XYZ file of C-alpha atoms in Angstrom:
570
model
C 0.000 0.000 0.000
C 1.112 3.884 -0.452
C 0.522 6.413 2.178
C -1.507 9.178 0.624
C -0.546 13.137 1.412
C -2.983 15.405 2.368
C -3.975 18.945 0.375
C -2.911 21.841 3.082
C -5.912 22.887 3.812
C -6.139 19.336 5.563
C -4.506 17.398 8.478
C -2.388 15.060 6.858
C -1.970 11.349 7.582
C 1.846 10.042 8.479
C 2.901 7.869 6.166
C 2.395 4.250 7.218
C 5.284 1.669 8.672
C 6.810 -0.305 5.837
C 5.622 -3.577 7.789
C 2.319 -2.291 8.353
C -0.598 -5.176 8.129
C -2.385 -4.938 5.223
C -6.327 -4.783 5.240
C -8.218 -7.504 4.005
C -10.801 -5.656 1.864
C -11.848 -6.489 -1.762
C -9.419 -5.174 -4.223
C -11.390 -4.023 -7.705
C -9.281 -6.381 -10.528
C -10.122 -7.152 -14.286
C -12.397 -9.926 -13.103
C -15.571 -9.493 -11.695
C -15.306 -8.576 -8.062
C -17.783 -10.114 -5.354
C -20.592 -7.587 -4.471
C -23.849 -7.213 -3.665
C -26.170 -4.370 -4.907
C -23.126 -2.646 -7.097
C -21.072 -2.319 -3.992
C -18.011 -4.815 -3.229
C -18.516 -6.525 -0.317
C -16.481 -5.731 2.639
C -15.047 -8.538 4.699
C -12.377 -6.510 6.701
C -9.866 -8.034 9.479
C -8.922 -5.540 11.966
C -5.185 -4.492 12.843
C -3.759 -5.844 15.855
C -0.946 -3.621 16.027
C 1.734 -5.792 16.046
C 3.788 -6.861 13.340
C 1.645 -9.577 12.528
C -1.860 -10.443 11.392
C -3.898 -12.447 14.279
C -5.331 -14.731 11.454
C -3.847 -16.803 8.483
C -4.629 -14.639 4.688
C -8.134 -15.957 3.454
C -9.265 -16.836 6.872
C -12.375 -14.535 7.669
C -12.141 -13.234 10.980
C -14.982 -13.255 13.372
C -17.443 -10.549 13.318
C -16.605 -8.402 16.347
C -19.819 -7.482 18.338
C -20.340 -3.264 17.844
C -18.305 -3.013 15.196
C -19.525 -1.360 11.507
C -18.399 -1.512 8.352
C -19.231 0.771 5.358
C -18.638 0.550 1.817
C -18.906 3.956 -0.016
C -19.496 4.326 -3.850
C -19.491 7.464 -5.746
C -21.691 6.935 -8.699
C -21.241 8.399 -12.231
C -23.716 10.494 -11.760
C -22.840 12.200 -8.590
C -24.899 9.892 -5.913
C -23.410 8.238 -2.850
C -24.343 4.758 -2.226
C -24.195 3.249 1.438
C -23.726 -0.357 2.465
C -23.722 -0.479 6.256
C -22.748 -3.639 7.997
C -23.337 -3.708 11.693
C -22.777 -6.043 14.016
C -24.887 -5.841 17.501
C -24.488 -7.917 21.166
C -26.608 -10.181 21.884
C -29.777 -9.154 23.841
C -28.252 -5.136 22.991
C -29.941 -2.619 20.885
C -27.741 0.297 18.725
C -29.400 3.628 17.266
C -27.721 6.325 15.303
C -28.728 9.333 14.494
C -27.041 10.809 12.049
C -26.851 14.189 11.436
C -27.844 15.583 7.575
C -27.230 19.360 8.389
C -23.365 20.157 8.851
C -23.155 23.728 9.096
C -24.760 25.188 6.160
C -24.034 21.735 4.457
C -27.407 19.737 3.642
C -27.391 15.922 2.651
C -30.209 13.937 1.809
C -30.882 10.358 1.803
C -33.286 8.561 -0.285
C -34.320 4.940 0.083
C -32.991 3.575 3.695
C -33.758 -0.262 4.281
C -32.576 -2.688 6.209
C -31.654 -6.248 5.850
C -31.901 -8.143 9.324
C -33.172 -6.760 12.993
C -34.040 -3.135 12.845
C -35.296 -0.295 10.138
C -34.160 2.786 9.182
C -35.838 5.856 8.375
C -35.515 9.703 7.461
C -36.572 12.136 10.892
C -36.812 15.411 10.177
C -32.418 16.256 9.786
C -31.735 12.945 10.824
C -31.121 9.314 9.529
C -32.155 7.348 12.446
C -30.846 3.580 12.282
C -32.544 1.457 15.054
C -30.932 -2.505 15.223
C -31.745 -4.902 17.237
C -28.889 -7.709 18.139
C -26.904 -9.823 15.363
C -25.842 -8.472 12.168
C -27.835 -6.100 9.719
C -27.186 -4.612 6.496
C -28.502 -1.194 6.060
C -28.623 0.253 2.316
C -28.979 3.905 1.405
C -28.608 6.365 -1.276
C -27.132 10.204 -0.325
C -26.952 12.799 -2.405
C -25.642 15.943 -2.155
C -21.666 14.646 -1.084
C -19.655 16.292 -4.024
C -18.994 20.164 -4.073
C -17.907 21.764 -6.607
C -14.685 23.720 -6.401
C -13.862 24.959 -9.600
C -10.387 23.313 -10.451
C -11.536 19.858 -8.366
C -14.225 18.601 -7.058
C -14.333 17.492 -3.330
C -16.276 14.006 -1.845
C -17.871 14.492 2.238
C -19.413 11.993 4.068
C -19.823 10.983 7.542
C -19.017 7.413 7.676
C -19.766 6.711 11.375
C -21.857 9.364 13.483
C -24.356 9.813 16.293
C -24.337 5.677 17.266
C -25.539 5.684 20.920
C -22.630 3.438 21.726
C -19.268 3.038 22.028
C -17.743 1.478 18.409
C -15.384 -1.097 18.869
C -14.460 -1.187 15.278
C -15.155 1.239 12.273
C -13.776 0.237 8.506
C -14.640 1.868 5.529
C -13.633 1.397 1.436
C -14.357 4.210 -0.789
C -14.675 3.742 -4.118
C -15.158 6.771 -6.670
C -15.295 6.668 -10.440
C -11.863 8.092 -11.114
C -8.674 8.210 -8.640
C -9.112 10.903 -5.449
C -6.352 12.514 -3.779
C -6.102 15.055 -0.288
C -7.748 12.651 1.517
C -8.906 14.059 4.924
C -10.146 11.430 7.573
C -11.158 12.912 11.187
C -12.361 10.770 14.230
C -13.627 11.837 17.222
C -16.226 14.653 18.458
C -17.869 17.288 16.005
C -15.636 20.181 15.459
C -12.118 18.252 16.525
C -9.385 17.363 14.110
C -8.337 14.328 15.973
C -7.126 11.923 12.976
C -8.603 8.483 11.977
C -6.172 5.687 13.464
C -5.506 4.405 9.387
C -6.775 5.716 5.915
C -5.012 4.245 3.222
C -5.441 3.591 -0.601
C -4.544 0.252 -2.073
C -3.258 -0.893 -5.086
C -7.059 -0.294 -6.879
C -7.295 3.200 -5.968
C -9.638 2.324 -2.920
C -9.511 3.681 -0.017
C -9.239 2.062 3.305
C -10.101 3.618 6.613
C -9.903 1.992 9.968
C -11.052 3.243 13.121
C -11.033 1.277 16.515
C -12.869 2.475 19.841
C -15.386 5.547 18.301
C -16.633 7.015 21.290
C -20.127 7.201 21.982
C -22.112 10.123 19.735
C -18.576 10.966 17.692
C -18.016 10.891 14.079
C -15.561 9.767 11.578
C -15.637 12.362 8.791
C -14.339 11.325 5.508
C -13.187 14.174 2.201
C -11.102 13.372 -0.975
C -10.673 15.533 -3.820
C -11.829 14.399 -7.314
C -10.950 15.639 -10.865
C -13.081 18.581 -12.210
C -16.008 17.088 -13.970
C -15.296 13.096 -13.558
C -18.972 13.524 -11.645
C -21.394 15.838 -11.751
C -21.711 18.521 -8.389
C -24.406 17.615 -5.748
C -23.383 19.763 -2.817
C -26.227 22.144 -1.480
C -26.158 24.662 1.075
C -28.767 26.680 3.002
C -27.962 29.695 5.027
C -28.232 28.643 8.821
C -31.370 30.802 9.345
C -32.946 29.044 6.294
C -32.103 25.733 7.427
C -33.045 26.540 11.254
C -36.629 27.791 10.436
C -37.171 24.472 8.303
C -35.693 22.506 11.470
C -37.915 24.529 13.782
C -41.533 24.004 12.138
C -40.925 20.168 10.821
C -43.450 17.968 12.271
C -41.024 16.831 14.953
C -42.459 14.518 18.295
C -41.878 17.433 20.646
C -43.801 19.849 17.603
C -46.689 17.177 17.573
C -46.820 17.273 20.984
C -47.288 20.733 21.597
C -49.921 20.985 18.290
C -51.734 18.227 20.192
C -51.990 19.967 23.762
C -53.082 23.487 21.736
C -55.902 20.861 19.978
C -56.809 19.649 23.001
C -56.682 22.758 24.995
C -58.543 24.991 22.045
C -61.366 22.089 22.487
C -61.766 22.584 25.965
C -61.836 26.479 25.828
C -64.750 25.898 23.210
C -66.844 23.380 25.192
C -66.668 25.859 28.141
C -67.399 28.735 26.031
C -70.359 26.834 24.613
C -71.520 26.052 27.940
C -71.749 29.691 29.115
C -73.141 30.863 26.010
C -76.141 28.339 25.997
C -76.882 28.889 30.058
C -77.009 32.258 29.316
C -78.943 32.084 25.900
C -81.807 29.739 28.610
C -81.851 32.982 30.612
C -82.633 35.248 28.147
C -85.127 32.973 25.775
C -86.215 30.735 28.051
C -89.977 30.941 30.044
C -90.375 32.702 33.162
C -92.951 33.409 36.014
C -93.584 36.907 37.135
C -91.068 37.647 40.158
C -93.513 39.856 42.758
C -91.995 43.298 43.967
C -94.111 43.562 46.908
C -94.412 41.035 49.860
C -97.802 41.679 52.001
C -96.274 41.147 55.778
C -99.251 41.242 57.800
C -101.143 43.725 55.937
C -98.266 45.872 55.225
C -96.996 45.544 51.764
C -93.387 45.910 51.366
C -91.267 46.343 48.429
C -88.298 43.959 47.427
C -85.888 43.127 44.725
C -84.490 40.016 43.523
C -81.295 39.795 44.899
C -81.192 43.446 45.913
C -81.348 44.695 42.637
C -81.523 48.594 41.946
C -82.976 49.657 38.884
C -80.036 51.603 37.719
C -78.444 47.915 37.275
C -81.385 46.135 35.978
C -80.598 47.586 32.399
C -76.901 46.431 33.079
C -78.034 42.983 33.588
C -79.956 42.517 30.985
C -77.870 43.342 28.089
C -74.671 43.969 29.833
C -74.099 47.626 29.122
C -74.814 50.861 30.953
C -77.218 52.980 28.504
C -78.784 56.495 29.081
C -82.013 54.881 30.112
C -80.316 53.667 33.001
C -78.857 56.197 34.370
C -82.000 58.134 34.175
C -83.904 55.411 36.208
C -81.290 55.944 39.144
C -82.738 59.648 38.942
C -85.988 58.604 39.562
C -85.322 56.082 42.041
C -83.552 58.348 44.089
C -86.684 61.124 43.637
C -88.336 58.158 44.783
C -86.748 57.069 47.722
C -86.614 60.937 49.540
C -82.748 61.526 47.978
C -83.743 64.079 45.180
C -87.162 66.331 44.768
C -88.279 66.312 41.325
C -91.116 69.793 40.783
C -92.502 71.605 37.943
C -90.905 74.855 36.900
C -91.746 77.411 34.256
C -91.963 74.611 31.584
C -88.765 73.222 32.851
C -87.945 70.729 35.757
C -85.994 71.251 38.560
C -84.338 68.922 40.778
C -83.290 69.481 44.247
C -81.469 68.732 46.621
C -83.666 66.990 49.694
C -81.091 64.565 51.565
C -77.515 64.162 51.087
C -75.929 61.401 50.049
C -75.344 58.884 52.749
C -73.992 55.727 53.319
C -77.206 53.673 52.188
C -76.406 54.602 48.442
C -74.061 52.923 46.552
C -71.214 53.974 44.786
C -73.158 54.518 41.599
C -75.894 56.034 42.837
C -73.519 58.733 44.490
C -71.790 59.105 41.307
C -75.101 60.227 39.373
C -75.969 62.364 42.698
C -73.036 64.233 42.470
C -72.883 64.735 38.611
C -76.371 66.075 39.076
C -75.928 68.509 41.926
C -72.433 68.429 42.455
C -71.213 69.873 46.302
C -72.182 73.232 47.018
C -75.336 72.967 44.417
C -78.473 72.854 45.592
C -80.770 72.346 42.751
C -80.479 72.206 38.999
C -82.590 72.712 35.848
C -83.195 70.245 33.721
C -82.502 72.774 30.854
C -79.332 73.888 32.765
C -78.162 70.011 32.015
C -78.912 69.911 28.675
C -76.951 73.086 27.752
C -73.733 71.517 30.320
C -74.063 67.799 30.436
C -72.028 66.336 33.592
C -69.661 63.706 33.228
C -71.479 60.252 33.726
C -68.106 58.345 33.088
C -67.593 57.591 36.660
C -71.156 56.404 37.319
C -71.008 54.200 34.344
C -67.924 52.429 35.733
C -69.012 52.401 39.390
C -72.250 50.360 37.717
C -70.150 47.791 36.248
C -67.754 47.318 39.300
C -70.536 47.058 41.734
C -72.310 44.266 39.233
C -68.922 42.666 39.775
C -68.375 42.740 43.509
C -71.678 41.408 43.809
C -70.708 38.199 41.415
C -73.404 39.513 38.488
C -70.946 40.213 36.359
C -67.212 38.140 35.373
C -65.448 41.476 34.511
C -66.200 44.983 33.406
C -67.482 45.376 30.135
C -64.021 47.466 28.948
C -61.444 45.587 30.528
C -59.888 42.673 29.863
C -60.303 40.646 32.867
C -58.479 37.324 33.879
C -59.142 35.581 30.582
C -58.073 38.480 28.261
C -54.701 39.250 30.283
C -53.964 35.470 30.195
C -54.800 35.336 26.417
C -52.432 38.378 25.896
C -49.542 37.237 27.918
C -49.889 33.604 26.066
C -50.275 35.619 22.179
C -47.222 37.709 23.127
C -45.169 34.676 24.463
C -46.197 32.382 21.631
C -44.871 34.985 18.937
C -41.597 35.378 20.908
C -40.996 31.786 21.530
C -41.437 31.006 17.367
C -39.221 33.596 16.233
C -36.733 32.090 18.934
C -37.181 28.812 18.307
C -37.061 29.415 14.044
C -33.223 31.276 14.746
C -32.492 28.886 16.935
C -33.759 25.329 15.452
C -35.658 24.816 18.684
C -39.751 23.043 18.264
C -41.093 26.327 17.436
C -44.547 24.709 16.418
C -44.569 24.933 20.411
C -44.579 28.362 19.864
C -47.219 28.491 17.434
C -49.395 26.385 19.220
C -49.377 28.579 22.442
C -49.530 31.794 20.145
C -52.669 30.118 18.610
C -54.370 29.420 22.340
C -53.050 32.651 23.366
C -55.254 34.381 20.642
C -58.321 32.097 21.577
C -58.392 32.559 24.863
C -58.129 36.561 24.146
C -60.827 36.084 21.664
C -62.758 33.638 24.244
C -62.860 36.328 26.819
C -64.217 38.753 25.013
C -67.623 36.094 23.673
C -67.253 34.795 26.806
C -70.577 36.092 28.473
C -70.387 38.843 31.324
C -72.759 37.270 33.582
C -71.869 34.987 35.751
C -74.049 31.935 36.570
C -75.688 34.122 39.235
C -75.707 36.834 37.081
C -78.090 34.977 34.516
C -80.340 33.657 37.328
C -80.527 37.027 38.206
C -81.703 37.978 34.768
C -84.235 35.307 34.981
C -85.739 36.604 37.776
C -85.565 40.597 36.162
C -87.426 39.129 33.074
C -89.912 37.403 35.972
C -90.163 41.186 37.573
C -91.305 42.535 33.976
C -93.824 40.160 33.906
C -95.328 41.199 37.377
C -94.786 45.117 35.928
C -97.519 43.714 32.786
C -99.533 41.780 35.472
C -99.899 43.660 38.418
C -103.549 44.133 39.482
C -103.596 47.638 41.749
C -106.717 46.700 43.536
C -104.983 44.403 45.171
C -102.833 46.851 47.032
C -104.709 49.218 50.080
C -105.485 52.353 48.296
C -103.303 54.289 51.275
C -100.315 52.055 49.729
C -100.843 52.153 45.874
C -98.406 55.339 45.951
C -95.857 54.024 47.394
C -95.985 51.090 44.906
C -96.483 52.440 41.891
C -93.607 55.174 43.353
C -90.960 52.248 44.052
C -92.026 50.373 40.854
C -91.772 53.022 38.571
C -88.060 53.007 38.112
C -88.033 49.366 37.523
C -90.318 50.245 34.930
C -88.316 53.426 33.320
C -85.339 50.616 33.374
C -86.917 47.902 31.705
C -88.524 50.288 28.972
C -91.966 49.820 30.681
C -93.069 52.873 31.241
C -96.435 53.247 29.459
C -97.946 50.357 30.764
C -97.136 51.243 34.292
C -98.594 54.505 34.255
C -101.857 53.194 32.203
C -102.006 50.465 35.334
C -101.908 52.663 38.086
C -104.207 55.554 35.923
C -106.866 55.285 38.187
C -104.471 56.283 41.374
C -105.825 59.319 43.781
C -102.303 60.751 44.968
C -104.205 62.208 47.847
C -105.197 58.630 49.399
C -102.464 59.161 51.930
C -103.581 61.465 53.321
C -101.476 64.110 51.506
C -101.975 65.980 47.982
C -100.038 64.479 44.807
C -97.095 62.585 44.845
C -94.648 62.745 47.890
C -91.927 63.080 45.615
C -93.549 64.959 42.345
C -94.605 68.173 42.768
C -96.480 71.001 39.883
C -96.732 74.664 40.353
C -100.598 73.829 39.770
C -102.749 72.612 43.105
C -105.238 71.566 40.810
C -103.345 69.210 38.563
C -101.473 67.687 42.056
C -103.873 65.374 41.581
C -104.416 64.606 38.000
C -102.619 61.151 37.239
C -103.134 61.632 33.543
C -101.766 64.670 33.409
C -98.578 63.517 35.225
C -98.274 61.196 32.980
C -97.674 63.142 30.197
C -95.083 65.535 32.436
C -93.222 62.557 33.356
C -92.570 60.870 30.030
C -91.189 64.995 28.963
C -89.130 64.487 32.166
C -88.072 61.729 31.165
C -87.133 62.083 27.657
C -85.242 65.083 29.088
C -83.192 63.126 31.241
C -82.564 60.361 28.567
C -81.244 63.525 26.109
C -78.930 64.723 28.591
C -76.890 61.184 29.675
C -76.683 60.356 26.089
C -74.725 63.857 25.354
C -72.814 63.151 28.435
């Protein structure tokens, strides 16, 4: 055999001992040469490193157990064909994973099978060999091993890489169409130029490498230079960003996994969304009985809410926003219950201040209060008001945050809540992780997935209804107290009483847009059946119409309508 020199841009081999044992692979002659699928079989004996060959010439050694060898052919036509021999221990298993991205270098391998105990298959940037024990035969096509380099052409290949073991023995023959030269043959881990133990070229131009004790995960990377155009170039590269983002969104286990927990997750979001949509859809369609106001108590009829309701939420409740309407039936309400006095003026209404606001209101109700007569006001015009609307923002928000301290309501209206600050930190931490993962190579269909759930979940929260369960029983039984406002019979009520009834319903009417057949129920009322003239909290500039019901009626649906035009400006 001749020692072979390498090119200077490669470590070079020393040039072997004159005694050196010679290799017992195939030599190509004149004659037809044993093989099997185009390739010459390989029947190597390993060195000893003495002087001497442990076995007789023509006497097959034994196979060693975790040993490989690998005969390489460069085809005319610029493919690399791969016989792999492998040898396993009994009851052992052996897996390699061989990388097919080397930098910006990309291989590809076409048609792995296996003869014997095991398969082998293309994953994702990896050929993944998995053997069982005894001896195998793996065949394999790869193209993309010759680059061109304008004067020459140069052959790469890993011969031995990512085996989950330790190798005991590693020989190759490589056999190209036309003699090679600047052969380059490095064992060990990726990125070290530790030199294969023997790489050699016999009398046929074939070269001969031999590698003992391959440690677990290295390689043994193989180059020769070719003559310019003896094959054709096959070599492709990707830039490492390119070849990362294709890495990062294959349909890897770890990617499937994460697709599969979005599925599943993405299902359960819509079941529960489906859920709250269809209790609350029952509450809103479904049949109700009237829900009674009043509660006769020994002869005394007293007035009560479901669930302490006020009107100025009712509205809220039913279609989950605070309107105009609304506010306006807090005005009333609070005429109604001594807060405000509501009297006739010139045409014009004014409102007045009777009792201050005390610790019996809520936060809402203070909030209109104050943007009505703010401190230091006494009274105000209703005309005043429409020419300088006050600010209702703050009684619009102390509506929704009492409906949600008193578990109506999931979240305000305008703010995300829980759900919608979950779904935003998931969104933005789903777009960060895939732009990581596709410069970095990482699963970054993980990233997608949570982006995806992220972006549900924010969309969830926002269909998700407002009411809570409570919040649509509630509604329910608001739908139940419109009823009793269409059914209510007032001779049922004392006459001495029927004005404070009709007074504390009448709110719940203005709320639930009920107005006209309230005031046609209680037509017949005689204000003075208390004892005193006209309504204790209504009052006219005219004795004689204090007690004219009809003719209230008319003043209070202008009142009205002028309240109604003044929170809408607002």
């Amino acid at each position: 055999m001749a020692g072979i020199a390498l090119g200077a841009a490669q470590p070079s081999f020393p040039s072997p001992p004159s005694d050196a044992p010679s290799l017992d692979f195939p030599v190509p002659s004149a004659g037809p040469a044993p093989s099997r699928g185009g390739v010459p079989t390989v029947n190597p004996v390993p060195p000893t490193g003495t002087d001497k060959p442990t076995h007789p010439p023509g006497v097959p050694q034994p196979p060693l157990p975790r040993s490989v060898n690998v005969q390489l052919k460069v085809e005319r036509d610029g493919r690399l064909t791969v016989r792999e021999q492998v040898i396993v221990q009994a009851r052992q298993t052996m897996t390699r994973t061989a990388p097919l991205r080397i930098g910006d270098r990309v291989f590809t391998v076409r048609d792995p099978r296996v003869e014997g105990n095991g398969t082998a298959a293309v994953e994702g940037d990896s050929l993944v060999l998995r053997l069982g024990e005894g001896a195998s035969t793996v065949d394999y096509t790869v193209d993309g091993t010759v680059e061109d380099l304008g004067d020459r052409l140069r052959f790469r290949w890993q011969i031995a890489s990512g085996w989950d073991t330790v190798l005991v023995s590693v020989r190759a023959s490589l056999l190209t169409p036309q003699r090679g030269s600047d052969f380059a043959c490095l064992a060990g881990p990726a990125g070290t130029e530790d030199k294969c133990d023997s790489a050699l070229t016999d009398g046929g131009a074939v070269l001969r490498v031999v590698q003992s004790n391959l440690d677990q995960g290295a390689r043994v990377d193989l180059s020769a230079d070719l003559p310019a155009g003896s094959v054709p170039a096959t070599a492709r590269f990707e830039a490492a960003s390119a070849a990362s983002a294709a890495s990062a969104f294959a349909l890897s286990p770890l990617n499937g996994v994460g697709l599969g927990a979005g599925f599943l997750l993405l299902l359960a979001g819509f079941a529960v969304l489906w859920r709250a949509r269809a209790r609350d859809g029952r509450a809103l369609g479904g049949e109700v009985e009237p829900v009674a106001l009043l509660d006769d108590r020994g002869g005394e009829v007293v007035f009560a809410s479901p669930d302490g309701i006020l009107p100025g939420q009712v509205g809220a409740v039913v279609d989950e926003r605070v309107d105009a309407r609304d506010l306006s039936a807090t005005v009333v309400d609070l005429a109604v219950r001594n807060y405000l006095w509501v009297t006739e003026v010139d045409g014009d209404w004014q409102v007045v201040r009777r009792n201050p606001a005390d610790d019996a209101l809520t936060a809402y109700e203070k909030a209109v209060y104050t943007a009505l007569l703010p401190e230091g006001v006494e009274s105000v015009r209703l005309s005043r008001l429409r020419a300088e609307p006050p600010s209702i923002a703050p009684a619009r928000d102390a509506v929704y945050r009492d409906a949600v301290s008193r578990g109506w309501f999931t979240r305000r209206p305008s703010a995300f809540g829980p759900l919608g600050i979950a779904g935003a930190v998931l969104l933005v931490l789903g777009v960060g992780g895939t732009v990581l993962f596709a410069v970095l190579g990482g699963p970054a269909l993980i990233g997608v997935a949570v982006a995806i759930v992220g972006l549900a979940v924010l969309a969830g929260g926002r269909l998700l209804p407002l009411r809570t369960e409570r919040g649509s029983v509630l509604l329910q039984q608001v739908r139940g107290v419109q009823g009793f406002l269409n059914t209510a019979d007032p001779g049922s009520v004392p006459a001495a009483q029927r004005e404070m009834v009709f007074s504390r319903a009448l709110p719940y009417a203005v709320a639930l847009d009920d107005v006209e057949q309230w005031l046609q129920r209680f037509g017949g009322l005689d204000p003075a059946a208390d004892g005193t003239p006209g309504l204790y909290w209504y009052a006219t500039q005219d004795p004689a119409a204090a007690g004219d019901q009809q003719r209230f009626g008319q003043q209070f649906r202008a009142f009205l309508d002028g309240l109604d035009e003044v929170f809408a400006t607002a």
